[in-house]
Short mmCIF file of C-alpha atoms and ligand atoms in Angstrom, two decimals:
data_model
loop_
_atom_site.label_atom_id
_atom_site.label_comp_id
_atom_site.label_asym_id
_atom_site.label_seq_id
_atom_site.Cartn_x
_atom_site.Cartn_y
_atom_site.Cartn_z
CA UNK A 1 -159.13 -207.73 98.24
CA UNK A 2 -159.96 -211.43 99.00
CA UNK A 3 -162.54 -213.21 100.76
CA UNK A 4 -159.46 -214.47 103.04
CA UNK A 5 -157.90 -210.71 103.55
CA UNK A 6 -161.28 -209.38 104.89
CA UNK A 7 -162.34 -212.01 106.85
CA UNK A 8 -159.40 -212.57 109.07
CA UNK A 9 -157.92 -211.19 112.17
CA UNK A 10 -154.41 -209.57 112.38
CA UNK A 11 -155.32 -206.40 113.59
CA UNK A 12 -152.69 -206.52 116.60
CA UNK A 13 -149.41 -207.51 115.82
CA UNK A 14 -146.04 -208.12 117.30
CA UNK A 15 -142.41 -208.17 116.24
CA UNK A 16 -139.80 -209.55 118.20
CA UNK A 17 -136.15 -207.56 117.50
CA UNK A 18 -134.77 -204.53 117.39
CA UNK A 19 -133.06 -203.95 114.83
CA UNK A 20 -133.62 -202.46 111.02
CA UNK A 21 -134.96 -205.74 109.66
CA UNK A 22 -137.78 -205.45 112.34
CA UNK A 23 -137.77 -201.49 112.00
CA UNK A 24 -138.72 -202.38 107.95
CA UNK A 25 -141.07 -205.26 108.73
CA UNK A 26 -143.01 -203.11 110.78
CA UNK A 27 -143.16 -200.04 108.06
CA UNK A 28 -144.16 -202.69 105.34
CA UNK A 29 -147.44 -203.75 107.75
CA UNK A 30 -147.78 -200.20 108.83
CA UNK A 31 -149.49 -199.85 105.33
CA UNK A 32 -151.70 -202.04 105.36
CA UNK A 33 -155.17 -200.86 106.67
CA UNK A 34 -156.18 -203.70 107.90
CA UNK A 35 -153.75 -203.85 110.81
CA UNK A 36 -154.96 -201.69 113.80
CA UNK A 37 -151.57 -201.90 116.15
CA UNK A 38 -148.22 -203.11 115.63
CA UNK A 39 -145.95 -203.26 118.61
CA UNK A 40 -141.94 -203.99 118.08
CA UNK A 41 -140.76 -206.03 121.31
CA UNK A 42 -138.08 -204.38 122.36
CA UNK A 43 -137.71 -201.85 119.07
CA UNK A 44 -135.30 -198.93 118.13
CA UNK A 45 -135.19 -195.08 118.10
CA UNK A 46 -136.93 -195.25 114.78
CA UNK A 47 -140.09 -197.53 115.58
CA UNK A 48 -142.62 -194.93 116.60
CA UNK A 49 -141.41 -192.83 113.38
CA UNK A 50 -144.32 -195.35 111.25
CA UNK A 51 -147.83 -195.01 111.85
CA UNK A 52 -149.89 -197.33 114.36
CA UNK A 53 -146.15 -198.81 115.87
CA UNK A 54 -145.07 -198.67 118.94
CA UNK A 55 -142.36 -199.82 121.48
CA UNK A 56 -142.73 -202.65 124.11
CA UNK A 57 -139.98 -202.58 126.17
CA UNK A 58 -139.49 -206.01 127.14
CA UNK A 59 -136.35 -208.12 126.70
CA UNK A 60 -136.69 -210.89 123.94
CA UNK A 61 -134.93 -213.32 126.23
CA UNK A 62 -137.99 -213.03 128.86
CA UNK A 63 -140.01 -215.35 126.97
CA UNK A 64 -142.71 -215.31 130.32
CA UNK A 65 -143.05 -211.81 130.28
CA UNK A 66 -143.21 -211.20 126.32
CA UNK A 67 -146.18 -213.97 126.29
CA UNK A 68 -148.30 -212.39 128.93
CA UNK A 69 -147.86 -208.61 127.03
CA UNK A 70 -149.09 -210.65 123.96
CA UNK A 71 -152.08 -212.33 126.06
CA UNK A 72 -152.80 -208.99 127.37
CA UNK A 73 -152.74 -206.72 124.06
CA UNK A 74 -154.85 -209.37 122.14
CA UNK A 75 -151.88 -209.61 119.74
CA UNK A 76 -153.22 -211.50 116.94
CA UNK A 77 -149.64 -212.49 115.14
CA UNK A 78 -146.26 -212.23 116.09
CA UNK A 79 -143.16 -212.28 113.91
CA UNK A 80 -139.95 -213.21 115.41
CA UNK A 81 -137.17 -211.17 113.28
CA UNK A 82 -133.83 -212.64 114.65
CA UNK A 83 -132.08 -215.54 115.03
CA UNK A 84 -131.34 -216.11 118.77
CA UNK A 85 -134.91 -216.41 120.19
CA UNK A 86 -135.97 -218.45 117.61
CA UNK A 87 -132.51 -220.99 118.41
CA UNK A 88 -133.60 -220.08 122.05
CA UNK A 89 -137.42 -222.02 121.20
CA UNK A 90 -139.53 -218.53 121.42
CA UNK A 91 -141.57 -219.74 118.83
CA UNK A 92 -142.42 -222.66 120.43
CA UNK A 93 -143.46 -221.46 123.69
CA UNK A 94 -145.55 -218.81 121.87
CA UNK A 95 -147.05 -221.55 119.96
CA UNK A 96 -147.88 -223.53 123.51
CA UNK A 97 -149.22 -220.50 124.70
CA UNK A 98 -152.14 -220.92 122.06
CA UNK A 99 -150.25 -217.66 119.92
CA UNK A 100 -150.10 -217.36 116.24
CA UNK A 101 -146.57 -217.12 115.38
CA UNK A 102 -144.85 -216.44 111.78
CA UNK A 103 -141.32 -217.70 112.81
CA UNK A 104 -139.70 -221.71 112.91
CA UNK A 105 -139.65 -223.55 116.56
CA UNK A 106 -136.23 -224.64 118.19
CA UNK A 107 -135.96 -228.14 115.78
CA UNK A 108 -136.06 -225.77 112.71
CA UNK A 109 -134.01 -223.01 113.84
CA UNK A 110 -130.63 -225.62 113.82
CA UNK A 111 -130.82 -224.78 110.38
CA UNK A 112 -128.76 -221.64 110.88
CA UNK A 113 -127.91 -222.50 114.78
CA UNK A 114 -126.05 -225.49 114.15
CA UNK A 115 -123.97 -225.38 110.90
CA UNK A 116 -123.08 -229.39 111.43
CA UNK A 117 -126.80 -229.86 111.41
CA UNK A 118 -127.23 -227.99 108.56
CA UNK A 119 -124.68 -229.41 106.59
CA UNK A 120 -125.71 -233.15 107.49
CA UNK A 121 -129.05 -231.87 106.83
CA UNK A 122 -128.02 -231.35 103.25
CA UNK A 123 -125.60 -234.11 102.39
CA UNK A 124 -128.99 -236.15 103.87
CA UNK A 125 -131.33 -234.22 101.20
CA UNK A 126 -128.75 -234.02 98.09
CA UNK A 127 -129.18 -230.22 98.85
CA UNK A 128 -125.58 -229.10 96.93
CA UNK A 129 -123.35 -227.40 99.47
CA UNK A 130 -118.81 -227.36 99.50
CA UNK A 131 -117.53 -230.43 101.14
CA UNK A 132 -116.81 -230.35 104.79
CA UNK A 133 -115.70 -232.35 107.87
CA UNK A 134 -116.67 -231.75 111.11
CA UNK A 135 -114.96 -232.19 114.62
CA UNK A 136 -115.34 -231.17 118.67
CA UNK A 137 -111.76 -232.28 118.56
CA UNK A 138 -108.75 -229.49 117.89
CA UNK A 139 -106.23 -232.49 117.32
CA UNK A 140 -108.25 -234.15 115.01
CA UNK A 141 -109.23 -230.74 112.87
CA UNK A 142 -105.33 -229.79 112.69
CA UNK A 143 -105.05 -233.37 111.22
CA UNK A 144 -107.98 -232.91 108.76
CA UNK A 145 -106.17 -229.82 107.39
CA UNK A 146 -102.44 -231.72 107.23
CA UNK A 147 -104.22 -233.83 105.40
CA UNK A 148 -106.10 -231.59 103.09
CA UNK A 149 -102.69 -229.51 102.65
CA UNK A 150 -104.85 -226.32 101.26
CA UNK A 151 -106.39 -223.86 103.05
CA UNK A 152 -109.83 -224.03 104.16
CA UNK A 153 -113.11 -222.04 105.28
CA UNK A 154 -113.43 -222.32 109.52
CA UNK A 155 -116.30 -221.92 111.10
CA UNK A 156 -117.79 -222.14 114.33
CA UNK A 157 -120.97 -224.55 114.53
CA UNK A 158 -123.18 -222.40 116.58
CA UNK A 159 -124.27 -218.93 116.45
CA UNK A 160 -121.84 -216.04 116.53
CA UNK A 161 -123.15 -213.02 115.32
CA UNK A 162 -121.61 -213.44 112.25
CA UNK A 163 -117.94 -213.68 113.21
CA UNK A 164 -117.54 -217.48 113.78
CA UNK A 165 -116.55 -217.87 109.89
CA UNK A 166 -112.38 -217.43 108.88
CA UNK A 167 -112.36 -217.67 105.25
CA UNK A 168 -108.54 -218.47 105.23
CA UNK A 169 -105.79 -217.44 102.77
CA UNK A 170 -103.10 -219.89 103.73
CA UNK A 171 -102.50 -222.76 105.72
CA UNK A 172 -101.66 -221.16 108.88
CA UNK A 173 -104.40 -218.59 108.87
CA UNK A 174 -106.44 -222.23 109.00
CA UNK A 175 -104.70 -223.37 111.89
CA UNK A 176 -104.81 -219.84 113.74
CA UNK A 177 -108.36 -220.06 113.21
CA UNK A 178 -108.95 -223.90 114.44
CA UNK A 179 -107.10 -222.78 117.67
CA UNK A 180 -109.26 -219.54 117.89
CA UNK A 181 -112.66 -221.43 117.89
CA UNK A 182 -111.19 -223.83 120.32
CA UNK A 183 -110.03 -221.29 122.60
CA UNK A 184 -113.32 -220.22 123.97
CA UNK A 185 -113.59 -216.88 121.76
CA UNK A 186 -117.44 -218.45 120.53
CA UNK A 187 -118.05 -219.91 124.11
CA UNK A 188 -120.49 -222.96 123.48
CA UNK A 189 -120.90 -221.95 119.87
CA UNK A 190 -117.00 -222.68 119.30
CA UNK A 191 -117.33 -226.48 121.00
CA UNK A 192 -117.61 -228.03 117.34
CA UNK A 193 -115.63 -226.67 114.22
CA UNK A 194 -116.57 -227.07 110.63
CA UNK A 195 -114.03 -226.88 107.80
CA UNK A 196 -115.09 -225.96 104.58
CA UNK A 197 -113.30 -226.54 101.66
CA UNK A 198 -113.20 -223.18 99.53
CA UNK A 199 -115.72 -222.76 97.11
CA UNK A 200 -115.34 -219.27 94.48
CA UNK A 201 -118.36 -217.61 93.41
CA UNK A 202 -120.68 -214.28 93.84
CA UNK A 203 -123.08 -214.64 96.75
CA UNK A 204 -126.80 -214.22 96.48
CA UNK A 205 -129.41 -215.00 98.74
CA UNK A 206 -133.17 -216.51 97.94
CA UNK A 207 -135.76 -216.52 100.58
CA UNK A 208 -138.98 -218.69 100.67
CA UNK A 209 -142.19 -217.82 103.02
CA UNK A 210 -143.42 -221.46 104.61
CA UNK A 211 -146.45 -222.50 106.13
CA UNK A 212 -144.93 -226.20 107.35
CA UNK A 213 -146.01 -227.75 103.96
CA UNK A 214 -145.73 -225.04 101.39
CA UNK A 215 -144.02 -222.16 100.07
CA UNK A 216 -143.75 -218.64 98.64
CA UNK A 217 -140.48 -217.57 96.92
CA UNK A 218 -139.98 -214.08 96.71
CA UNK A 219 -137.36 -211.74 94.81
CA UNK A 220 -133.64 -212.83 95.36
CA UNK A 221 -131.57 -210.06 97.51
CA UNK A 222 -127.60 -209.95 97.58
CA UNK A 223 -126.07 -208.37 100.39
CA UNK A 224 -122.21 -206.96 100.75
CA UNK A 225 -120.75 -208.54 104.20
CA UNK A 226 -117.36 -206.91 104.09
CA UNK A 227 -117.00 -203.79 105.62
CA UNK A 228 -114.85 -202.30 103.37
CA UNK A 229 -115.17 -201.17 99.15
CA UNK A 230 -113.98 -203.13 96.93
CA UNK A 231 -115.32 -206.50 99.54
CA UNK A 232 -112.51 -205.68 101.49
CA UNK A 233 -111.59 -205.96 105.23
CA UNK A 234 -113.56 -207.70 108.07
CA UNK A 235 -116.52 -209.47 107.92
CA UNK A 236 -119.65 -208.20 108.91
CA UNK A 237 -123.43 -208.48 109.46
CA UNK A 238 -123.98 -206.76 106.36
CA UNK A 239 -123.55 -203.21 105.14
CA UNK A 240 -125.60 -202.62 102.31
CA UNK A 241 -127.86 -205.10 99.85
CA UNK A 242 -130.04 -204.62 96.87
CA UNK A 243 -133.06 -206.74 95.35
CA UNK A 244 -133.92 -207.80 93.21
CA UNK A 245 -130.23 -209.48 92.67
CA UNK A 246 -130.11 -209.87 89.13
CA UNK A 247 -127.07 -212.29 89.63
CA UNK A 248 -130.37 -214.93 88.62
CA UNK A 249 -132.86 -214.34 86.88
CA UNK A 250 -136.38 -215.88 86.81
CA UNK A 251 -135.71 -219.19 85.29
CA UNK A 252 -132.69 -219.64 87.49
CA UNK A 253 -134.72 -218.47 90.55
CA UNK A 254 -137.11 -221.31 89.69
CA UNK A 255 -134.49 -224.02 89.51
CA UNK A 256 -133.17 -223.03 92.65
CA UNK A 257 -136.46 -223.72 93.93
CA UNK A 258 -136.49 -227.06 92.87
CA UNK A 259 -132.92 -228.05 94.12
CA UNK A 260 -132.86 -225.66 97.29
CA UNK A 261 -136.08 -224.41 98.64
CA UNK A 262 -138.21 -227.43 97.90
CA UNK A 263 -135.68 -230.09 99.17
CA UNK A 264 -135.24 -228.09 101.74
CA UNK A 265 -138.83 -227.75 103.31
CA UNK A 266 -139.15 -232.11 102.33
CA UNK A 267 -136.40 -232.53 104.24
CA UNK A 268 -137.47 -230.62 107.16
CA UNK A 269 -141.15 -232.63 106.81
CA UNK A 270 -139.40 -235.61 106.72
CA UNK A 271 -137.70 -234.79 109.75
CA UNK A 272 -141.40 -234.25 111.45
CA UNK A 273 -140.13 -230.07 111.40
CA UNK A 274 -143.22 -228.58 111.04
CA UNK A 275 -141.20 -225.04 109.49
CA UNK A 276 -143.11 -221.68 109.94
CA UNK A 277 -141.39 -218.83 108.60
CA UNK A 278 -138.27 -218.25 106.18
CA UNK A 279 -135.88 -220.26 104.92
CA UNK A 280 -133.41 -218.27 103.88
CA UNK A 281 -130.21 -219.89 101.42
CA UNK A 282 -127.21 -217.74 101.09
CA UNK A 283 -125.73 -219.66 97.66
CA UNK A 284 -122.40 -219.14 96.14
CA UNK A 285 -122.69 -219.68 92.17
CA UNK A 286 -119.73 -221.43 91.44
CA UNK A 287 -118.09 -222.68 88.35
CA UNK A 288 -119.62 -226.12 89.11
CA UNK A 289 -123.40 -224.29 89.67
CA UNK A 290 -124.91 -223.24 93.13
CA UNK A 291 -123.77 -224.34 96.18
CA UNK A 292 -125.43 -223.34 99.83
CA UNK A 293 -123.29 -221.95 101.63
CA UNK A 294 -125.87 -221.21 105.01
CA UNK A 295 -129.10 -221.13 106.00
CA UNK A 296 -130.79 -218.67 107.69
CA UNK A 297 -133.84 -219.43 109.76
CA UNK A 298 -134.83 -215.84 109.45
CA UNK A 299 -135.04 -212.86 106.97
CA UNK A 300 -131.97 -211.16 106.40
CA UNK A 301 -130.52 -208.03 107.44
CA UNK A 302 -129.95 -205.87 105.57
CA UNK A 303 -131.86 -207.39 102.32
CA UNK A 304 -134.92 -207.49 104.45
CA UNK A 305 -135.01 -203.69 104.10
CA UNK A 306 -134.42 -203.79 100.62
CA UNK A 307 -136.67 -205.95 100.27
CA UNK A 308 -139.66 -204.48 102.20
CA UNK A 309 -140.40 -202.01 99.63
CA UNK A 310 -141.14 -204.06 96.82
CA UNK A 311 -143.90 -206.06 98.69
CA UNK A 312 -147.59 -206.06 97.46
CA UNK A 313 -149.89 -205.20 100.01
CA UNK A 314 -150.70 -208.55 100.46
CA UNK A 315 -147.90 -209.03 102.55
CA UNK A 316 -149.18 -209.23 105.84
CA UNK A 317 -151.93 -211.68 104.90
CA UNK A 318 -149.44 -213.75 103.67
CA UNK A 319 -147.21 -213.65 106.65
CA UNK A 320 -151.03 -214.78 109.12
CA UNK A 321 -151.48 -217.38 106.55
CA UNK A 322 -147.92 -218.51 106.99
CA UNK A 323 -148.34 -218.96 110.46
CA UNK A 324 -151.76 -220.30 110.54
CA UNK A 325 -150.55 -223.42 108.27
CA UNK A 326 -152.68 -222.36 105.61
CA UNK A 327 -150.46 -220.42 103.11
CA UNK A 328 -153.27 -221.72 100.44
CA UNK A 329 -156.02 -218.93 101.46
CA UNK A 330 -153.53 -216.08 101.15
CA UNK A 331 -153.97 -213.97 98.39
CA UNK A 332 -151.51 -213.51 95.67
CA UNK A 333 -148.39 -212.10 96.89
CA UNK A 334 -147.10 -209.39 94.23
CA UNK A 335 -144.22 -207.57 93.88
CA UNK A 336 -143.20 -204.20 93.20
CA UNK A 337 -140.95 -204.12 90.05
CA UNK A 338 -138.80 -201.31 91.32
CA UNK A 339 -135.33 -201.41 91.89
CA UNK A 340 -134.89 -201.78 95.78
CA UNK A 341 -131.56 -199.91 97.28
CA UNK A 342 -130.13 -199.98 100.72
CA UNK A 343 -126.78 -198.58 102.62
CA UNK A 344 -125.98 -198.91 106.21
CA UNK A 345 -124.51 -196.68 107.89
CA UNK A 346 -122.71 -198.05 110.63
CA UNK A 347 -120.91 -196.57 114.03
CA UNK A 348 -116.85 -196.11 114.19
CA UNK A 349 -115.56 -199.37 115.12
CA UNK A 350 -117.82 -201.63 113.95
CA UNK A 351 -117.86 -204.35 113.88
CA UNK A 352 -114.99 -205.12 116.40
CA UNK A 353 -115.86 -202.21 118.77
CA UNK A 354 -119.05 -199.85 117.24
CA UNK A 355 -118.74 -196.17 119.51
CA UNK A 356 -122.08 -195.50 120.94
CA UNK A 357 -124.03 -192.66 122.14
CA UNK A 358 -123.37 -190.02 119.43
CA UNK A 359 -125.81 -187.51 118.16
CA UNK A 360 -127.55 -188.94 115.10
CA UNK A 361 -128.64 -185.92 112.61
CA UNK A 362 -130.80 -186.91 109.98
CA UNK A 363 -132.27 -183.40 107.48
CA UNK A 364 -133.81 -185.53 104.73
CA UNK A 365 -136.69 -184.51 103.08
CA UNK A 366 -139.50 -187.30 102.87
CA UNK A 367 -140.12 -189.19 99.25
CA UNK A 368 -142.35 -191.81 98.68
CA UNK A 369 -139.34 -193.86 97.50
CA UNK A 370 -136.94 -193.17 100.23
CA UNK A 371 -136.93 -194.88 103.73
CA UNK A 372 -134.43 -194.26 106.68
CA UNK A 373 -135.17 -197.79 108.62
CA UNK A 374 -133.60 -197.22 111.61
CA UNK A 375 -130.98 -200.30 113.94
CA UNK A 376 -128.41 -199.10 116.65
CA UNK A 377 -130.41 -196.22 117.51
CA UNK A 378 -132.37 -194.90 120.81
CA UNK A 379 -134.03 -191.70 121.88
CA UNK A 380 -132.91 -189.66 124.97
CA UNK A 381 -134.58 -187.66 127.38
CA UNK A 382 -134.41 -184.45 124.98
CA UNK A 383 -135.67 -186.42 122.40
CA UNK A 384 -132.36 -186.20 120.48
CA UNK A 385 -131.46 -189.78 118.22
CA UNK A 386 -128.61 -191.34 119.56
CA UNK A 387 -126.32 -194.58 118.46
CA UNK A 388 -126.47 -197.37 120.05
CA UNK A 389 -125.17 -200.04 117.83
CA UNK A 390 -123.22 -201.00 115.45
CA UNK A 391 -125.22 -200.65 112.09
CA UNK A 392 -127.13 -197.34 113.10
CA UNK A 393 -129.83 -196.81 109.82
CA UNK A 394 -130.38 -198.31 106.17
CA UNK A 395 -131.08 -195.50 104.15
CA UNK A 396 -132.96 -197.57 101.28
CA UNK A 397 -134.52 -195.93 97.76
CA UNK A 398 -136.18 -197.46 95.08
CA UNK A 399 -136.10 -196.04 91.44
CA UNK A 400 -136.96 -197.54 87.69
CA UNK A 401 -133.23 -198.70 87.52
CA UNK A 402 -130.21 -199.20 90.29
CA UNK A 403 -128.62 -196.29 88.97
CA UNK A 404 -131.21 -194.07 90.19
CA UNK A 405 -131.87 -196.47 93.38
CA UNK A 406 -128.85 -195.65 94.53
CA UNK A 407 -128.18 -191.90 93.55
CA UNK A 408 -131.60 -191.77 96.14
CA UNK A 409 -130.02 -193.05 98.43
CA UNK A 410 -126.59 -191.72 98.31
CA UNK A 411 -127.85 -188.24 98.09
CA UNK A 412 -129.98 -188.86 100.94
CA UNK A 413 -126.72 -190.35 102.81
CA UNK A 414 -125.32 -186.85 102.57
CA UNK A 415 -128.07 -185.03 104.50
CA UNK A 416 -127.55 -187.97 107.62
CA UNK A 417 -124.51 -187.54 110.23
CA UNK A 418 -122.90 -188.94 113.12
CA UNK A 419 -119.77 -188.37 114.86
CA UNK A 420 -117.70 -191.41 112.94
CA UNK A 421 -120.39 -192.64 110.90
CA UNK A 422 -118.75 -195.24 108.09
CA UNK A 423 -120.47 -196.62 104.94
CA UNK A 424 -119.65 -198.62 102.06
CA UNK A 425 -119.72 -195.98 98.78
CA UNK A 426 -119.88 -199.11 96.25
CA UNK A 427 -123.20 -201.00 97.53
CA UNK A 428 -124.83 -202.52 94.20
CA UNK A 429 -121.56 -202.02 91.89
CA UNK A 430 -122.65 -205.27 90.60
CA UNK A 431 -125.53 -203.50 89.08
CA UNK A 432 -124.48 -200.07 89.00
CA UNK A 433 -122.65 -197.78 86.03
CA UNK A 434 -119.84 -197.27 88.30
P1 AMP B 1 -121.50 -217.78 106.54
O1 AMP B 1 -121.68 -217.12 107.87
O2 AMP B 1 -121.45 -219.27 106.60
O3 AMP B 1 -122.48 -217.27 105.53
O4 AMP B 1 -120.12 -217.27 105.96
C1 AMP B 1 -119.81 -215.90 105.87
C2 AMP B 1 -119.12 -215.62 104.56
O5 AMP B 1 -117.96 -216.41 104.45
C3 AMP B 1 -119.96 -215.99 103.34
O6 AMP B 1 -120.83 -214.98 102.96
C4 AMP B 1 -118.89 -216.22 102.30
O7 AMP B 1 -118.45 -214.99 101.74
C5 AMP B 1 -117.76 -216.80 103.10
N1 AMP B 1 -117.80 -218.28 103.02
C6 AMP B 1 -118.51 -219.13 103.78
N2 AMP B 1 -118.31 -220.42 103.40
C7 AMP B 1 -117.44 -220.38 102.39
C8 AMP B 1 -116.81 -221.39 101.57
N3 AMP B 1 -117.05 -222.69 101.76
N4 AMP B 1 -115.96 -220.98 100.62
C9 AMP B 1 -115.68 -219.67 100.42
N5 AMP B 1 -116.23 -218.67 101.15
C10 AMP B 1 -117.09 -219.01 102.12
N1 LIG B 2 -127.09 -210.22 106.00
C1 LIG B 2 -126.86 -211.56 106.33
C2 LIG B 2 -127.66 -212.09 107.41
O1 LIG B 2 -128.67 -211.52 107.78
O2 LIG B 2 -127.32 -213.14 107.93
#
């Protein structure tokens, strides 16, 4: 242990969210002995499961009320897991509050809140990314797309859960989708409308830890967003992921450093953003190399909960160092070299609709390299689980190889039930014998 590990403070900490990114998070610091209390703001049916966590049930939009509970319970460091309070400037007001917060302000949140920031952001830093035009004007985007005569990617330019992008087949589906954004369906996020041109590629995601002047990368993740095997049917937040991708390997990782990550956190300096937290680059690797096709301002979900498991204890010194500005005097972060697994299981309906309020059932019998990180999920007043979401649980598994990642974790699947409960059966075919 370093000088810097025993020295510090995070014995208290807090994480904003409530879902199984934040459910993960807090079972990765659980371990650490170092950390005395760790209280999930508003949490999930599944938070008190880990040692020394707890619930706070306060909403994440009351930014007052969260910053007096952390005043009051001496937090020491909070980590803000989703997107919307950091767009909504939680961080900052944390950070006026005299808080230590692992998590970018307002300015450095547009790079996932506003995808017309984000894409001027890296025409401006030569950060390569598919052409694109940009318009608050449904005229003048039915005219870009005459003109363009092929079909293109629409997407809202704010936030939208995840459902302001149409990745369009033909023409028409492009103009169906113009007219959807500008209907209202987004509400303010649907005001401005990128087009995309196509781009063709697998997807994989790289994530860097920042302090405001340096970073940490760790392992690449790739997640599955379509609902559906076979990356069929809708959208969706994400139903399954596995790290480390092995889509890119270590040399590859590092030159995506130099033309992503790095570029990325200059430009933000540049822009006088001091960035706390993770920049997180969803690439497409297409015939003409990598291309970013979003940011996120956060970790993901679900390859945070892959993820999780392969981090060194280190982790949570790291994450204080991070948002002290002083990434320097963290210790080495290391890395499990397991194979890191994870399914969700989602409600009936999802993501259009998700059912809630069914009886969750889970009968599996605890392993070391098995985790049930729990999402959509509550606790009534006969203690039964219950669903209350749309992804439900990540049942994640780590083994020497994918193969036996995922037989974990499928088995495991079996033992789990809900009234409707839907998963993806092919998570990780890119790296399984299947
Ligand atoms: P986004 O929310 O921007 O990550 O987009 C959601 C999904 O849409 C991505 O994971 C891709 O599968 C797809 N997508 C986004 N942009 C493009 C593009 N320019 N070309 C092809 N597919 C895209
Ligand atoms: N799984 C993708 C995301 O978190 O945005």
């Amino acid at each position: 242990m370093t000088k810097y590990q025993k020295s510090v403070d995070f014995k208290r900490i807090l994480i904003v969210g409530s879902g199984g990114r934040e459910n993960s998070i807090a079972w990765a610091l659980s371990k650490n002995q170092l950390i005395e209390q760790i209280y999930v703001c508003p949490g999930n049916g599944g938070t008190a499961n880990f040692e020394k966590c707890i619930c706070l049930n306060t909403k994440s939009a009351d930014k007052k009320s969260i910053i007096e509970n952390c005043k009051n319970l001496k937090i020491n460091l909070i980590i803000i897991g989703p997107e919307v309070p950091l767009a909504e400037g939680l961080a900052d007001e944390m950070r006026e509050a005299g808080l230590t917060v692992f998590g970018p302000g307002k300015d450095g949140a547009q790079l996932e809140a506003s995808k017309e920031w984000s894409k001027a952001f890296m025409v401006e830093n030569k950060i390569p990314t598919a052409k694109y035009w940009s318009t608050d004007s449904e005229e003048e985007a039915l005219n870009i797309l005459e003109r363009y005569n092929q079909p293109l990617v629409i997407k809202a330019d704010g936030l939208a859960a995840g459902k302001g992008v149409c990745v369009s087949e033909t023409i028409d589906q492009s103009k169906e989708a113009i007219k959807e954004v500008f209907s209202g369906k987004f509400g303010s996020a649907g005001k401005k409308v990128i087009l995309e041109e196509k781009i063709e590629g697998p997807e994989v995601s790289i994530f860097a830890l920042c302090d405001g002047e340096k970073l940490i990368v760790i392992p690449p993740a790739q997640d599955h967003k379509r609902l559906l095997d076979g990356d069929n049917g809708p959208n969706t937040g994400g139903m399954g992921a596995y790290a480390p991708a092995r889509l890119i390997n270590d040399k590859d990782l590092k030159d995506l450093t130099e033309v992503v990550l790095i570029p990325t956190l200059e430009g933000l300096k540049k822009k006088k953003i001091k960035y706390i937290g993770v920049i997180y680059a969803g690439l497409m690797l297409t015939a003409n190399g990598p291309k970013v096709i979003e940011f996120n301002c956060r970790f993901g979900d679900p390859e945070c909960q892959a993820l999780m498991p392969l981090m060194g204890e280190e982790f949570a010194s790291v994450l204080y160092a991070c948002a002290r500005g002083e990434i320097e005097n963290a210790p080495k972060l290391t890395f499990k070299s397991h194979c890191s697994a994870c399914v969700v299981a989602a409600s009936e309906g999802y993501p259009e609709n998700p059912i809630k309020g069914s009886k969750i059932s889970i009968n599996v019998e605890s392993n070391p390299s098995l985790q049930i990180f729990h999402a959509g999920t509550t606790i009534d007043k006969f203690d039964n689980i219950i669903t209350s979401g749309g992804r439900v649980l990540s049942i994640v598994a780590q083994g020497e190889t994918f193969d036996k990642a995922f037989d974990l974790a499928y088995s495991n699947l079996k033992d789990i039930n809900f009234e409707g409960m839907q998963f993806r059966k092919d998570i990780g075919y890119q790296v399984r014998d299947i």
